[in-house]
Amino acid sequence: MNTHISGNSALPMQSGNILIVDDRKENLFALKELLSPHCEEVTCVDSGNEALSLLLKDNHFSLILLDVQMPGLDGFETLSLMRKHPKTRDIPVIFITAIHKDEKYLHLGYETGAVDYICKPIDPVLMQSKVSVFLDMAINKQKLEGDLQQSIELEKAKQTILDHSSEGIVNVDEFGFITFANPASARLLDYDEESIEKKHIFKLLSPDLSFIGNWQQSSYANAIKESSHIKENNVHLYKRDGSAVTVDLSFGSYHKGKEKGGVFVFQDTTERKKEEEALLVLATHDSLTQLPNKLIFKENLSSSISRADRYEHELYIMLIDLDRFKKVNDQLGQYAGDSLLRDVAKRLMSVGRAVDFFARIGSDQFAVIFEDDSFNFDADMVANKLLHAMETPFTYDQQQMDISASIGIVKYPHYGKTADELLDAADSAMQHAKQNGRNQFAHFNTKDQPLMMDKIDFEYNLRLALTNNEITCVYQPIVDTDLNTVMIEVLVRWEHPVLGVLSPEQFLPIAQEIDLINDLGYRVFQLAIEQYQSWCKQGLCSEDVKLCFNLSTEQFFRKMIVNDVLRIREEFGVDLQQIVLEVKETTLLEDVEMTSQVLHELKSMGVSISLDGYGAGFSSLKLLSNLPLSYIKIDRMFNDVEKGVNQKILKSIHHFAHLFSLEIIMVGVETLYQQQFMQEVGIEYQQGFWIQEPVASSEIEQMLSLKTDTTS
Ligand code: C2E
Ligand code: CA
């Protein structure tokens, strides 16, 4: 086949790819040369078979030039196969034929699906312009198809958004009639989509349709006129049954050619309101006990203060801290702890009046505000009732839990003018109650003032006190019936650079809280033993004189005290026979088994144990028999021996102490009468201001040197 190619064309290049199918290589070459400048890509194959297999793999062609006369599959057969396959069906094909413009063939070609013929010899200009026209058409068609697809997808996406939006979307025409409503709007208002459409929007905005006539005066119609937006919160929409739903609503207007209208978008706020309310409860209430939290407590306290000022009525705050709550959590687990806290909250509330404001302000801390306009509020009685409420053991999962509380009481405005000041004062008083042995209440007292300082500063300074040598000791002798010093009690002091000398009760509770009690206890050991050894070296005291140290409950945990005693022996080479450890009854009762074990260990090392403050607590006889005690220090509460009852008590304690081979130390001896009484009854040892107040080491030195002078 000869391809006659003449001339060249000035047609612009077009996008699009052309496939040329011709069995003759020279034709392929010539056609490619002619067409390449006018399209993106020209691909050539030399048989119908190859064309079909290429098209099935890759159908990105915009136009095919197909030779009619080919060996194997001819042009007609190739085209009719192409038209059967969906992938190739729509590609335009131009036949190239040397067969004369015989009508029979022309018809056959068009029937098979060719779009045009180019006859050989090829007229390049004619071919290029035909190719150009078909490429144009093919490309436009592809673009249109693409656009159509895109707009179908866009439409689908819009529909999906409208269908799945949780917000109600309603379109109205300029007269306020609904032309479209999405499923959410129908759902929210209990209509089906079709029945909501065509309704007037005022049917949804007002149950009695009374607004309908006023649409043109409505703000929505106005917004359409002015192309503006409206936003409204807490609007009522009415459901099909007439009940109202509260929604947040926005209205946007549009002008599309002559068409005007607006879109209402609304959201049901009922659920959100519920969530907001729940969040508010969560932020202001304790989820465990449902009591208000500290934040709300303080807010309420501030309001109570204003009321107390305005109406001049009385105002009390009580801070209730559970004793050793951590033990319940550690031993019985957190669920038991939670259950206990819930039950404690209920019992505390049962004591108060409806007007009293209870809150849980810390993990094991509750607080109450008592406002009283009758001026006969008996704070002690109420505090006692609160303590009493805890007496019956609590149960969890058939386990019994015992718990007590320490209560701090403060009265407005004596010890604080603001909520924070009052809470701090109540906290100090509560610490006092703890220090006094727990399960009791204490009123705030000016002696606690240092604890009112900024607590953070106080804690920080207390830590520094150890390194700054501000921790010191005073000493108080204990004498026998002949008034010879047989023991010296060591009492700690903090020489605060600003506040002056602080007593242990003013800082020990904080030391306990910040876990400093062991370091502090050890420092007291070091200071006093060093001092004691210096007295012995100077010959001021015989080594029979013992040093008595006070212990806090915390020093028993993890057997810290055993370690400290061993450490002190190593550091100072002190004979442990010279050491007496004073233990409070409340410490022993904390965990009888553990403390008893520790005390036996200490005893076996040579240390003597003295039971401090006996009689103030449980006065358990069983304790006396089971523990390795040497001395009992009777609490000061019995030292008013002018009272007959106290005389009887002292005599009987003395009596049974002897049964257990224990010696008695009477403390708080403040008068000659007391001192003589003790001597008469035969109480072995005495201590108190009458004999000697606690004093600095230099004064003890003087006292001891006077004694040695008189005896030598
Ligand atoms: P405590 O051991 O029950 O009693 C000693 C307290 O009674 C001392 O108060 C002392 O000054 C006071 N006192 C002594 N004689 C009389 C008297 O005739 N009349 C009156 N009214 N009081 C008298 P202080 O020094 O304020 O100690 C208070 C508590 O602090 C002590 O009570 C003790 O439990 C504790 N404590 C003192 N030093 C230490 C220490 O180094 N470590 C520990 N853990 N606790 C200590
Ligand atoms: Ca003591």
Short mmCIF file of C-alpha atoms and ligand atoms in Angstrom, two decimals, residues 435 476 489-493 503-505 508 517 524 550-552 555 582 584 612 633 636 668-670 687-690 694, ligand 1:
data_model
loop_
_atom_site.label_atom_id
_atom_site.label_comp_id
_atom_site.label_asym_id
_atom_site.label_seq_id
_atom_site.Cartn_x
_atom_site.Cartn_y
_atom_site.Cartn_z
CA GLN A 435 -1.48 15.37 118.20
CA GLN A 476 13.41 18.18 132.06
CA GLU A 489 13.39 13.82 129.38
CA VAL A 490 14.47 15.34 126.09
CA LEU A 491 11.96 17.77 124.55
CA VAL A 492 12.44 19.16 121.10
CA ARG A 493 12.19 22.84 120.14
CA SER A 503 6.90 24.03 120.95
CA PRO A 504 6.70 20.52 119.48
CA GLU A 505 2.94 20.72 119.19
CA LEU A 508 5.43 18.09 114.88
CA ILE A 517 9.52 12.96 111.62
CA VAL A 524 17.04 14.85 118.66
CA ASN A 550 9.57 10.82 123.02
CA LEU A 551 8.51 8.84 119.96
CA SER A 552 5.89 9.53 117.35
CA GLN A 555 8.77 6.24 113.87
CA GLU A 582 8.50 7.09 125.73
CA LYS A 584 2.09 7.01 123.78
CA ASP A 612 3.51 7.95 128.14
CA LYS A 633 3.90 7.95 132.97
CA ARG A 636 -1.43 15.06 133.76
CA GLY A 668 2.80 17.60 135.69
CA VAL A 669 3.66 18.00 139.34
CA GLU A 670 3.13 21.70 139.80
CA GLN A 687 8.34 15.27 136.93
CA GLY A 688 6.86 18.72 136.62
CA PHE A 689 7.25 22.44 136.84
CA TRP A 690 7.41 22.27 140.65
CA PRO A 694 12.14 22.02 130.82
P1 C2E B 1 4.54 14.84 126.75
O1 C2E B 1 5.73 13.97 126.64
O2 C2E B 1 3.24 14.21 127.13
O3 C2E B 1 4.75 15.92 127.86
C1 C2E B 1 5.79 16.69 128.03
C2 C2E B 1 5.21 18.03 128.00
O4 C2E B 1 4.67 18.41 129.25
C3 C2E B 1 6.25 19.05 127.64
O5 C2E B 1 5.67 19.94 126.73
C4 C2E B 1 6.50 19.75 128.93
O6 C2E B 1 6.92 21.09 128.77
C5 C2E B 1 5.17 19.69 129.62
N1 C2E B 1 5.27 19.72 131.07
C6 C2E B 1 6.26 19.23 131.87
N2 C2E B 1 5.99 19.47 133.17
C7 C2E B 1 4.80 20.12 133.21
C8 C2E B 1 4.00 20.62 134.29
O7 C2E B 1 4.30 20.52 135.47
N3 C2E B 1 2.84 21.19 133.94
C9 C2E B 1 2.47 21.33 132.63
N4 C2E B 1 1.31 21.93 132.38
N5 C2E B 1 3.19 20.86 131.61
C10 C2E B 1 4.35 20.26 131.88
P2 C2E B 1 6.31 20.11 125.34
O8 C2E B 1 7.77 20.22 125.45
O9 C2E B 1 5.57 21.21 124.71
O10 C2E B 1 6.01 18.76 124.62
C11 C2E B 1 4.78 18.44 124.20
C12 C2E B 1 4.71 17.09 123.60
O11 C2E B 1 5.54 17.03 122.44
C13 C2E B 1 5.29 16.03 124.51
O12 C2E B 1 4.29 15.62 125.36
C14 C2E B 1 5.75 14.99 123.54
O13 C2E B 1 4.70 14.09 123.28
C15 C2E B 1 6.03 15.74 122.31
N6 C2E B 1 7.47 15.80 122.09
C16 C2E B 1 8.37 16.60 122.72
N7 C2E B 1 9.60 16.36 122.23
C17 C2E B 1 9.50 15.40 121.31
C18 C2E B 1 10.43 14.72 120.46
O14 C2E B 1 11.62 14.92 120.49
N8 C2E B 1 9.93 13.77 119.61
C19 C2E B 1 8.61 13.49 119.59
N9 C2E B 1 8.20 12.57 118.75
N10 C2E B 1 7.71 14.09 120.34
C20 C2E B 1 8.15 15.04 121.22
#
